[in-house]
mmCIF file with all atom_site columns, C-alpha atoms in Angstrom:
data_model
loop_
_atom_site.group_PDB
_atom_site.id
_atom_site.type_symbol
_atom_site.label_atom_id
_atom_site.label_alt_id
_atom_site.label_comp_id
_atom_site.label_asym_id
_atom_site.label_entity_id
_atom_site.label_seq_id
_atom_site.pdbx_PDB_ins_code
_atom_site.Cartn_x
_atom_site.Cartn_y
_atom_site.Cartn_z
_atom_site.occupancy
_atom_site.B_iso_or_equiv
_atom_site.pdbx_formal_charge
_atom_site.auth_seq_id
_atom_site.auth_comp_id
_atom_site.auth_asym_id
_atom_site.auth_atom_id
_atom_site.pdbx_PDB_model_num
ATOM 1   C CA . MET A 1 1   ? -73.285 -29.042 -62.071 1.00 53.00 ? 967  MET A CA 1
ATOM 2   C CA . GLU A 1 2   ? -75.721 -30.087 -59.379 1.00 54.00 ? 968  GLU A CA 1
ATOM 3   C CA . ASN A 1 3   ? -73.007 -30.683 -57.006 1.00 58.00 ? 969  ASN A CA 1
ATOM 4   C CA . THR A 1 4   ? -70.463 -28.217 -57.936 1.00 58.00 ? 970  THR A CA 1
ATOM 5   C CA . LEU A 1 5   ? -74.430 -26.226 -56.677 1.00 52.00 ? 971  LEU A CA 1
ATOM 6   C CA . ASN A 1 6   ? -74.768 -27.861 -54.199 1.00 56.00 ? 972  ASN A CA 1
ATOM 7   C CA . HIS A 1 7   ? -70.653 -27.401 -52.387 1.00 57.00 ? 973  HIS A CA 1
ATOM 8   C CA . ASP A 1 8   ? -70.619 -23.895 -52.618 1.00 59.00 ? 974  ASP A CA 1
ATOM 9   C CA . LEU A 1 9   ? -74.131 -24.477 -50.883 1.00 55.00 ? 975  LEU A CA 1
ATOM 10  C CA . MET A 1 10  ? -73.027 -25.994 -48.152 1.00 59.00 ? 976  MET A CA 1
ATOM 11  C CA . ALA A 1 11  ? -70.133 -23.983 -48.574 1.00 58.00 ? 977  ALA A CA 1
ATOM 12  C CA . SER A 1 12  ? -71.696 -20.802 -47.787 1.00 64.00 ? 978  SER A CA 1
ATOM 13  C CA . SER A 1 13  ? -73.188 -21.758 -45.068 1.00 65.00 ? 979  SER A CA 1
ATOM 14  C CA . TRP A 1 14  ? -70.770 -23.610 -43.312 1.00 61.00 ? 980  TRP A CA 1
ATOM 15  C CA . GLN A 1 15  ? -68.610 -19.731 -43.749 1.00 70.00 ? 981  GLN A CA 1
ATOM 16  C CA . LYS A 1 16  ? -72.016 -18.322 -42.228 1.00 69.00 ? 982  LYS A CA 1
ATOM 17  C CA . ILE A 1 17  ? -72.379 -20.129 -39.205 1.00 68.00 ? 983  ILE A CA 1
ATOM 18  C CA . ILE A 1 18  ? -68.511 -19.410 -38.746 1.00 69.00 ? 984  ILE A CA 1
ATOM 19  C CA . HIS A 1 19  ? -69.075 -15.862 -38.859 1.00 66.00 ? 985  HIS A CA 1
ATOM 20  C CA . LYS A 1 20  ? -72.027 -15.554 -36.591 1.00 70.00 ? 986  LYS A CA 1
ATOM 21  C CA . GLN A 1 21  ? -69.725 -18.233 -34.409 1.00 69.00 ? 987  GLN A CA 1
ATOM 22  C CA . GLU A 1 22  ? -66.868 -14.799 -34.453 1.00 72.00 ? 988  GLU A CA 1
ATOM 23  C CA . ASN A 1 23  ? -68.582 -12.688 -33.995 1.00 68.00 ? 989  ASN A CA 1
ATOM 24  C CA . LEU A 1 24  ? -70.507 -14.455 -30.927 1.00 67.00 ? 990  LEU A CA 1
ATOM 25  C CA . LEU A 1 25  ? -66.753 -14.663 -29.353 1.00 68.00 ? 991  LEU A CA 1
ATOM 26  C CA . ARG A 1 26  ? -65.887 -11.325 -30.424 1.00 71.00 ? 992  ARG A CA 1
ATOM 27  C CA . SER A 1 27  ? -69.140 -10.223 -28.099 1.00 67.00 ? 993  SER A CA 1
ATOM 28  C CA . LEU A 1 28  ? -67.935 -12.641 -25.441 1.00 64.00 ? 994  LEU A CA 1
ATOM 29  C CA . LYS A 1 29  ? -64.543 -11.280 -25.129 1.00 68.00 ? 995  LYS A CA 1
ATOM 30  C CA . ILE A 1 30  ? -65.779 -7.749  -24.951 1.00 69.00 ? 996  ILE A CA 1
ATOM 31  C CA . PHE A 1 31  ? -68.610 -8.666  -22.156 1.00 63.00 ? 997  PHE A CA 1
ATOM 32  C CA . THR A 1 32  ? -65.754 -10.593 -20.564 1.00 63.00 ? 998  THR A CA 1
ATOM 33  C CA . ALA A 1 33  ? -63.299 -7.411  -20.166 1.00 58.00 ? 999  ALA A CA 1
ATOM 34  C CA . LEU A 1 34  ? -66.245 -4.215  -19.623 1.00 58.00 ? 1000 LEU A CA 1
ATOM 35  C CA . PHE A 1 35  ? -67.702 -7.384  -17.020 1.00 58.00 ? 1001 PHE A CA 1
ATOM 36  C CA . PHE A 1 36  ? -63.729 -6.778  -15.058 1.00 57.00 ? 1002 PHE A CA 1
ATOM 37  C CA . LEU A 1 37  ? -63.451 -3.826  -15.607 1.00 53.00 ? 1003 LEU A CA 1
ATOM 38  C CA . ILE A 1 38  ? -66.150 -2.890  -13.450 1.00 57.00 ? 1004 ILE A CA 1
ATOM 39  C CA . ILE A 1 39  ? -65.346 -5.214  -11.020 1.00 55.00 ? 1005 ILE A CA 1
ATOM 40  C CA . THR A 1 40  ? -62.149 -3.033  -11.134 1.00 47.00 ? 1006 THR A CA 1
ATOM 41  C CA . THR A 1 41  ? -62.724 0.233   -10.162 1.00 45.00 ? 1007 THR A CA 1
ATOM 42  C CA . THR A 1 42  ? -66.363 -1.378  -7.462  1.00 47.00 ? 1008 THR A CA 1
ATOM 43  C CA . ILE A 1 43  ? -63.086 -2.865  -5.712  1.00 46.00 ? 1009 ILE A CA 1
ATOM 44  C CA . ALA A 1 44  ? -60.766 0.025   -5.801  1.00 43.00 ? 1010 ALA A CA 1
ATOM 45  C CA . GLN A 1 45  ? -63.626 2.280   -5.113  1.00 53.00 ? 1011 GLN A CA 1
ATOM 46  C CA . GLU A 1 46  ? -62.945 0.298   -1.741  1.00 75.00 ? 1012 GLU A CA 1
ATOM 47  C CA . LYS A 1 47  ? -61.486 2.207   0.768   1.00 88.00 ? 1013 LYS A CA 1
ATOM 48  C CA . GLU A 1 48  ? -60.728 2.245   4.363   1.00 92.00 ? 1014 GLU A CA 1
ATOM 49  C CA . TYR A 1 49  ? -61.633 5.801   6.276   1.00 93.00 ? 1015 TYR A CA 1
ATOM 50  C CA . ILE A 1 50  ? -62.850 7.366   9.146   1.00 93.00 ? 1016 ILE A CA 1
ATOM 51  C CA . VAL A 1 51  ? -65.253 9.818   9.914   1.00 95.00 ? 1017 VAL A CA 1
ATOM 52  C CA . THR A 1 52  ? -65.122 12.324  12.868  1.00 94.00 ? 1018 THR A CA 1
ATOM 53  C CA . ASN A 1 53  ? -67.839 13.769  15.003  1.00 94.00 ? 1019 ASN A CA 1
ATOM 54  C CA . ARG A 1 54  ? -66.900 16.791  12.650  1.00 94.00 ? 1020 ARG A CA 1
ATOM 55  C CA . ASN A 1 55  ? -68.698 14.682  10.038  1.00 94.00 ? 1021 ASN A CA 1
ATOM 56  C CA . ASP A 1 56  ? -65.717 15.352  7.759   1.00 94.00 ? 1022 ASP A CA 1
ATOM 57  C CA . THR A 1 57  ? -63.964 11.654  6.035   1.00 94.00 ? 1023 THR A CA 1
ATOM 58  C CA . ILE A 1 58  ? -59.963 10.733  5.605   1.00 92.00 ? 1024 ILE A CA 1
ATOM 59  C CA . TYR A 1 59  ? -59.520 8.120   4.057   1.00 94.00 ? 1025 TYR A CA 1
ATOM 60  C CA . GLY A 1 60  ? -55.621 6.123   4.489   1.00 93.00 ? 1026 GLY A CA 1
ATOM 61  C CA . LYS A 1 61  ? -55.139 3.083   4.972   1.00 92.00 ? 1027 LYS A CA 1
ATOM 62  C CA . ILE A 1 62  ? -56.398 2.133   8.867   1.00 91.00 ? 1028 ILE A CA 1
ATOM 63  C CA . THR A 1 63  ? -53.943 -0.331  11.631  1.00 90.00 ? 1029 THR A CA 1
ATOM 64  C CA . ARG A 1 64  ? -53.461 -1.039  15.062  1.00 87.00 ? 1030 ARG A CA 1
ATOM 65  C CA . ALA A 1 65  ? -51.706 1.089   17.180  1.00 83.00 ? 1031 ALA A CA 1
ATOM 66  C CA . ILE A 1 66  ? -49.411 -0.866  20.341  1.00 78.00 ? 1032 ILE A CA 1
ATOM 67  C CA . ASN A 1 67  ? -49.600 0.904   23.344  1.00 78.00 ? 1033 ASN A CA 1
ATOM 68  C CA . TYR A 1 68  ? -46.543 -0.716  25.138  1.00 79.00 ? 1034 TYR A CA 1
ATOM 69  C CA . LEU A 1 69  ? -46.906 0.906   28.536  1.00 82.00 ? 1035 LEU A CA 1
ATOM 70  C CA . ASN A 1 70  ? -50.533 -0.949  28.059  1.00 80.00 ? 1036 ASN A CA 1
ATOM 71  C CA . THR A 1 71  ? -51.148 -3.620  25.825  1.00 71.00 ? 1037 THR A CA 1
ATOM 72  C CA . SER A 1 72  ? -55.382 -3.565  26.998  1.00 73.00 ? 1038 SER A CA 1
ATOM 73  C CA . GLU A 1 73  ? -55.630 -0.024  25.545  1.00 80.00 ? 1039 GLU A CA 1
ATOM 74  C CA . ILE A 1 74  ? -56.666 -0.619  21.911  1.00 86.00 ? 1040 ILE A CA 1
ATOM 75  C CA . ARG A 1 75  ? -55.723 2.678   19.985  1.00 88.00 ? 1041 ARG A CA 1
ATOM 76  C CA . TYR A 1 76  ? -56.154 2.927   15.956  1.00 91.00 ? 1042 TYR A CA 1
ATOM 77  C CA . LYS A 1 77  ? -54.226 5.553   13.542  1.00 91.00 ? 1043 LYS A CA 1
ATOM 78  C CA . ILE A 1 78  ? -54.333 5.642   9.846   1.00 92.00 ? 1044 ILE A CA 1
ATOM 79  C CA . LYS A 1 79  ? -51.446 6.570   7.249   1.00 91.00 ? 1045 LYS A CA 1
ATOM 80  C CA . ASP A 1 80  ? -53.685 8.834   5.321   1.00 87.00 ? 1046 ASP A CA 1
ATOM 81  C CA . GLU A 1 81  ? -53.455 9.514   1.435   1.00 87.00 ? 1047 GLU A CA 1
ATOM 82  C CA . ASN A 1 82  ? -50.909 11.743  1.438   1.00 89.00 ? 1048 ASN A CA 1
ATOM 83  C CA . GLY A 1 83  ? -48.455 9.329   3.896   1.00 90.00 ? 1049 GLY A CA 1
ATOM 84  C CA . ASN A 1 84  ? -48.851 11.484  7.397   1.00 90.00 ? 1050 ASN A CA 1
ATOM 85  C CA . ASN A 1 85  ? -50.076 9.150   10.869  1.00 91.00 ? 1051 ASN A CA 1
ATOM 86  C CA . ASP A 1 86  ? -52.560 9.934   12.939  1.00 91.00 ? 1052 ASP A CA 1
ATOM 87  C CA . LEU A 1 87  ? -53.396 8.283   16.083  1.00 91.00 ? 1053 LEU A CA 1
ATOM 88  C CA . ILE A 1 88  ? -56.639 7.988   16.196  1.00 92.00 ? 1054 ILE A CA 1
ATOM 89  C CA . ASN A 1 89  ? -58.487 9.789   19.130  1.00 92.00 ? 1055 ASN A CA 1
ATOM 90  C CA . PRO A 1 90  ? -61.905 8.097   20.270  1.00 92.00 ? 1056 PRO A CA 1
ATOM 91  C CA . SER A 1 91  ? -63.666 10.335  21.335  1.00 93.00 ? 1057 SER A CA 1
ATOM 92  C CA . GLU A 1 92  ? -62.814 12.644  18.400  1.00 94.00 ? 1058 GLU A CA 1
ATOM 93  C CA . VAL A 1 93  ? -64.305 9.897   15.534  1.00 94.00 ? 1059 VAL A CA 1
ATOM 94  C CA . LYS A 1 94  ? -67.414 8.501   15.599  1.00 93.00 ? 1060 LYS A CA 1
ATOM 95  C CA . ILE A 1 95  ? -67.199 5.155   12.855  1.00 93.00 ? 1061 ILE A CA 1
ATOM 96  C CA . ILE A 1 96  ? -63.901 3.764   11.082  1.00 94.00 ? 1062 ILE A CA 1
ATOM 97  C CA . ARG A 1 97  ? -63.995 1.675   8.317   1.00 94.00 ? 1063 ARG A CA 1
ATOM 98  C CA . SER A 1 98  ? -61.871 -1.011  7.947   1.00 91.00 ? 1064 SER A CA 1
ATOM 99  C CA . MET A 1 99  ? -61.274 -3.457  5.109   1.00 90.00 ? 1065 MET A CA 1
ATOM 100 C CA . ASP A 1 100 ? -58.079 -5.421  5.932   1.00 82.00 ? 1066 ASP A CA 1
ATOM 101 C CA . GLY A 1 101 ? -57.251 -5.315  9.373   1.00 79.00 ? 1067 GLY A CA 1
ATOM 102 C CA . VAL A 1 102 ? -56.393 -7.264  12.207  1.00 80.00 ? 1068 VAL A CA 1
ATOM 103 C CA . ASP A 1 103 ? -60.405 -6.410  13.055  1.00 86.00 ? 1069 ASP A CA 1
ATOM 104 C CA . GLY A 1 104 ? -61.056 -7.841  8.859   1.00 86.00 ? 1070 GLY A CA 1
ATOM 105 C CA . ASP A 1 105 ? -64.055 -5.942  6.843   1.00 91.00 ? 1071 ASP A CA 1
ATOM 106 C CA . CYS A 1 106 ? -66.220 -3.941  9.558   1.00 93.00 ? 1072 CYS A CA 1
ATOM 107 C CA . PHE A 1 107 ? -67.490 -0.628  11.069  1.00 95.00 ? 1073 PHE A CA 1
ATOM 108 C CA . ILE A 1 108 ? -65.059 0.389   14.287  1.00 94.00 ? 1074 ILE A CA 1
ATOM 109 C CA . ALA A 1 109 ? -68.093 3.221   16.603  1.00 94.00 ? 1075 ALA A CA 1
ATOM 110 C CA . THR A 1 110 ? -66.648 4.674   19.429  1.00 92.00 ? 1076 THR A CA 1
ATOM 111 C CA . ILE A 1 111 ? -68.510 4.599   22.586  1.00 91.00 ? 1077 ILE A CA 1
ATOM 112 C CA . TYR A 1 112 ? -67.612 6.847   26.400  1.00 90.00 ? 1078 TYR A CA 1
ATOM 113 C CA . ASP A 1 113 ? -64.473 8.878   24.547  1.00 90.00 ? 1079 ASP A CA 1
ATOM 114 C CA . LYS A 1 114 ? -62.313 6.319   25.106  1.00 87.00 ? 1080 LYS A CA 1
ATOM 115 C CA . TRP A 1 115 ? -63.316 3.206   23.986  1.00 90.00 ? 1081 TRP A CA 1
ATOM 116 C CA . PHE A 1 116 ? -63.570 1.151   20.041  1.00 93.00 ? 1082 PHE A CA 1
ATOM 117 C CA . LEU A 1 117 ? -66.498 -1.365  19.702  1.00 94.00 ? 1083 LEU A CA 1
ATOM 118 C CA . LYS A 1 118 ? -66.552 -3.432  16.427  1.00 94.00 ? 1084 LYS A CA 1
ATOM 119 C CA . ARG A 1 119 ? -70.229 -3.572  14.363  1.00 96.00 ? 1085 ARG A CA 1
ATOM 120 C CA . ILE A 1 120 ? -70.605 -7.111  14.518  1.00 95.00 ? 1086 ILE A CA 1
ATOM 121 C CA . ILE A 1 121 ? -74.857 -7.277  13.571  1.00 96.00 ? 1087 ILE A CA 1
ATOM 122 C CA . ASN A 1 122 ? -76.100 -4.436  11.113  1.00 96.00 ? 1088 ASN A CA 1
ATOM 123 C CA . GLY A 1 123 ? -79.833 -3.690  10.681  1.00 96.00 ? 1089 GLY A CA 1
ATOM 124 C CA . ARG A 1 124 ? -82.537 -2.059  12.741  1.00 96.00 ? 1090 ARG A CA 1
ATOM 125 C CA . ILE A 1 125 ? -80.676 -2.991  15.552  1.00 96.00 ? 1091 ILE A CA 1
ATOM 126 C CA . ASN A 1 126 ? -77.070 -3.053  15.519  1.00 97.00 ? 1092 ASN A CA 1
ATOM 127 C CA . VAL A 1 127 ? -74.538 -4.660  17.778  1.00 96.00 ? 1093 VAL A CA 1
ATOM 128 C CA . TYR A 1 128 ? -72.006 -4.141  18.563  1.00 95.00 ? 1094 TYR A CA 1
ATOM 129 C CA . GLN A 1 129 ? -68.815 -5.797  20.750  1.00 92.00 ? 1095 GLN A CA 1
ATOM 130 C CA . LEU A 1 130 ? -65.817 -4.582  23.024  1.00 90.00 ? 1096 LEU A CA 1
ATOM 131 C CA . VAL A 1 131 ? -62.582 -4.532  20.350  1.00 89.00 ? 1097 VAL A CA 1
ATOM 132 C CA . ASP A 1 132 ? -61.004 -7.853  22.709  1.00 82.00 ? 1098 ASP A CA 1
ATOM 133 C CA . GLY A 1 133 ? -63.278 -7.610  24.797  1.00 81.00 ? 1099 GLY A CA 1
ATOM 134 C CA . VAL A 1 134 ? -66.425 -9.407  25.819  1.00 82.00 ? 1100 VAL A CA 1
ATOM 135 C CA . LEU A 1 135 ? -68.802 -6.660  26.515  1.00 86.00 ? 1101 LEU A CA 1
ATOM 136 C CA . PHE A 1 136 ? -71.618 -6.388  24.313  1.00 91.00 ? 1102 PHE A CA 1
ATOM 137 C CA . PHE A 1 137 ? -73.120 -2.966  22.928  1.00 92.00 ? 1103 PHE A CA 1
ATOM 138 C CA . THR A 1 138 ? -76.444 -2.259  21.301  1.00 94.00 ? 1104 THR A CA 1
ATOM 139 C CA . SER A 1 139 ? -78.377 1.185   18.965  1.00 95.00 ? 1105 SER A CA 1
ATOM 140 C CA . LYS A 1 140 ? -81.566 0.029   17.040  1.00 95.00 ? 1106 LYS A CA 1
ATOM 141 C CA . ASP A 1 141 ? -83.446 2.824   14.691  1.00 94.00 ? 1107 ASP A CA 1
ATOM 142 C CA . ASP A 1 142 ? -78.743 4.819   15.101  1.00 88.00 ? 1108 ASP A CA 1
ATOM 143 C CA . SER A 1 143 ? -80.326 5.948   18.885  1.00 93.00 ? 1109 SER A CA 1
ATOM 144 C CA . GLU A 1 144 ? -77.294 6.600   20.967  1.00 92.00 ? 1110 GLU A CA 1
ATOM 145 C CA . ILE A 1 145 ? -74.932 3.066   21.423  1.00 92.00 ? 1111 ILE A CA 1
ATOM 146 C CA . LYS A 1 146 ? -75.056 1.982   24.959  1.00 90.00 ? 1112 LYS A CA 1
ATOM 147 C CA . SER A 1 147 ? -74.821 -1.536  27.178  1.00 86.00 ? 1113 SER A CA 1
ATOM 148 C CA . THR A 1 148 ? -76.937 -4.256  26.748  1.00 85.00 ? 1114 THR A CA 1
ATOM 149 C CA . ASP A 1 149 ? -74.491 -6.963  27.935  1.00 79.00 ? 1115 ASP A CA 1
ATOM 150 C CA . PHE A 1 150 ? -75.894 -10.358 27.289  1.00 77.00 ? 1116 PHE A CA 1
ATOM 151 C CA . GLY A 1 151 ? -73.384 -13.275 27.469  1.00 63.00 ? 1117 GLY A CA 1
ATOM 152 C CA . GLY A 1 152 ? -70.307 -14.510 28.576  1.00 61.00 ? 1118 GLY A CA 1
ATOM 153 C CA . LEU A 1 153 ? -70.123 -14.682 32.748  1.00 61.00 ? 1119 LEU A CA 1
ATOM 154 C CA . ASN A 1 154 ? -74.070 -12.088 33.345  1.00 64.00 ? 1120 ASN A CA 1
ATOM 155 C CA . ALA A 1 155 ? -76.737 -14.032 34.417  1.00 64.00 ? 1121 ALA A CA 1
ATOM 156 C CA . ARG A 1 156 ? -79.027 -15.462 31.026  1.00 66.00 ? 1122 ARG A CA 1
ATOM 157 C CA . GLU A 1 157 ? -81.857 -13.839 32.249  1.00 73.00 ? 1123 GLU A CA 1
ATOM 158 C CA . ASN A 1 158 ? -80.450 -10.343 32.677  1.00 75.00 ? 1124 ASN A CA 1
ATOM 159 C CA . GLY A 1 159 ? -79.394 -10.789 29.111  1.00 75.00 ? 1125 GLY A CA 1
ATOM 160 C CA . LEU A 1 160 ? -83.101 -10.867 27.963  1.00 81.00 ? 1126 LEU A CA 1
ATOM 161 C CA . ASN A 1 161 ? -84.094 -8.269  30.195  1.00 85.00 ? 1127 ASN A CA 1
ATOM 162 C CA . ARG A 1 162 ? -81.896 -5.933  28.881  1.00 86.00 ? 1128 ARG A CA 1
ATOM 163 C CA . ILE A 1 163 ? -83.047 -6.913  24.763  1.00 91.00 ? 1129 ILE A CA 1
ATOM 164 C CA . ARG A 1 164 ? -86.564 -7.314  25.256  1.00 92.00 ? 1130 ARG A CA 1
ATOM 165 C CA . PRO A 1 165 ? -87.072 -4.056  25.451  1.00 93.00 ? 1131 PRO A CA 1
ATOM 166 C CA . LEU A 1 166 ? -85.323 -3.422  21.630  1.00 94.00 ? 1132 LEU A CA 1
ATOM 167 C CA . ILE A 1 167 ? -87.154 -6.709  20.225  1.00 95.00 ? 1133 ILE A CA 1
ATOM 168 C CA . GLU A 1 168 ? -90.829 -5.971  22.000  1.00 94.00 ? 1134 GLU A CA 1
ATOM 169 C CA . ASP A 1 169 ? -92.342 -3.817  19.719  1.00 95.00 ? 1135 ASP A CA 1
ATOM 170 C CA . ASN A 1 170 ? -92.682 -7.050  17.173  1.00 95.00 ? 1136 ASN A CA 1
ATOM 171 C CA . PRO A 1 171 ? -95.547 -9.783  18.734  1.00 95.00 ? 1137 PRO A CA 1
ATOM 172 C CA . ILE A 1 172 ? -93.357 -12.998 16.920  1.00 94.00 ? 1138 ILE A CA 1
ATOM 173 C CA . ILE A 1 173 ? -89.884 -12.469 17.625  1.00 94.00 ? 1139 ILE A CA 1
ATOM 174 C CA . LEU A 1 174 ? -91.331 -11.790 21.469  1.00 93.00 ? 1140 LEU A CA 1
ATOM 175 C CA . GLU A 1 175 ? -92.671 -14.912 22.227  1.00 94.00 ? 1141 GLU A CA 1
ATOM 176 C CA . GLU A 1 176 ? -90.118 -17.234 20.287  1.00 93.00 ? 1142 GLU A CA 1
ATOM 177 C CA . PHE A 1 177 ? -87.405 -14.991 22.358  1.00 92.00 ? 1143 PHE A CA 1
ATOM 178 C CA . ASN A 1 178 ? -89.333 -15.426 25.152  1.00 90.00 ? 1144 ASN A CA 1
ATOM 179 C CA . SER A 1 179 ? -89.033 -19.670 24.893  1.00 90.00 ? 1145 SER A CA 1
ATOM 180 C CA . MET A 1 180 ? -85.340 -19.418 24.644  1.00 85.00 ? 1146 MET A CA 1
ATOM 181 C CA . LYS A 1 181 ? -82.449 -20.046 26.781  1.00 79.00 ? 1147 LYS A CA 1
ATOM 182 C CA . GLY A 1 182 ? -80.539 -16.548 27.384  1.00 74.00 ? 1148 GLY A CA 1
ATOM 183 C CA . SER A 1 183 ? -77.487 -17.478 25.916  1.00 80.00 ? 1149 SER A CA 1
ATOM 184 C CA . GLN A 1 184 ? -75.199 -15.489 23.525  1.00 85.00 ? 1150 GLN A CA 1
ATOM 185 C CA . LYS A 1 185 ? -75.731 -17.554 21.174  1.00 88.00 ? 1151 LYS A CA 1
ATOM 186 C CA . ASN A 1 186 ? -79.852 -16.590 21.106  1.00 88.00 ? 1152 ASN A CA 1
ATOM 187 C CA . ILE A 1 187 ? -79.284 -13.506 21.595  1.00 90.00 ? 1153 ILE A CA 1
ATOM 188 C CA . LEU A 1 188 ? -77.362 -13.093 18.888  1.00 93.00 ? 1154 LEU A CA 1
ATOM 189 C CA . TYR A 1 189 ? -80.081 -15.420 16.599  1.00 94.00 ? 1155 TYR A CA 1
ATOM 190 C CA . ILE A 1 190 ? -83.214 -13.669 17.719  1.00 94.00 ? 1156 ILE A CA 1
ATOM 191 C CA . ILE A 1 191 ? -81.732 -9.573  16.374  1.00 96.00 ? 1157 ILE A CA 1
ATOM 192 C CA . GLU A 1 192 ? -80.574 -11.086 13.149  1.00 96.00 ? 1158 GLU A CA 1
ATOM 193 C CA . LYS A 1 193 ? -83.918 -12.753 12.747  1.00 96.00 ? 1159 LYS A CA 1
ATOM 194 C CA . TYR A 1 194 ? -85.992 -9.261  13.803  1.00 96.00 ? 1160 TYR A CA 1
ATOM 195 C CA . ASN A 1 195 ? -83.380 -8.026  11.407  1.00 96.00 ? 1161 ASN A CA 1
ATOM 196 C CA . ASP A 1 196 ? -84.439 -9.522  8.589   1.00 95.00 ? 1162 ASP A CA 1
ATOM 197 C CA . TYR A 1 197 ? -88.499 -8.942  9.730   1.00 89.00 ? 1163 TYR A CA 1
ATOM 198 C CA . ALA A 1 198 ? -87.208 -4.995  9.691   1.00 81.00 ? 1164 ALA A CA 1
ATOM 199 C CA . LYS A 1 199 ? -85.896 -4.992  6.292   1.00 79.00 ? 1165 LYS A CA 1
#
């Protein structure tokens, strides 16, 4: 009799353990399904778009357009949600949000109503590079984008002198910057570091 009682108690204990594991597994499946639903929804909400100078946002697929008469001219077009294809005029656009085109996942601004600039550093100091070019531009605290070309064929001292006013409000960064050579790599590094300090 005692043996049967012990056997019943053990069977009951095992049933409880199995029941708890089944509940845990069921909860884990629900959590996993919810997690993937949230991730999928978040990814699906990210779309390519342009913001016009009138602050209108137009969603659609952004692609590069080829000008066969002047292949050095970079142009973009958008296929909106209604299927209409329009050439993007840089004089009418503030920003382009590209995600998976030729330029990858990036923001593209415009300057002088004719050029497209890819933002390569985002922060208190934004750095832009001419799309398919070597010219660099900067904007601090969302001010107007200005040419502050550095690196490439420019003299190193000129690059240092163009960037120094942007970082002079941080003496620690400025001291390190003044000890560096004015290479493109060093300038981009110091701007990233400046932005990290500004966070």
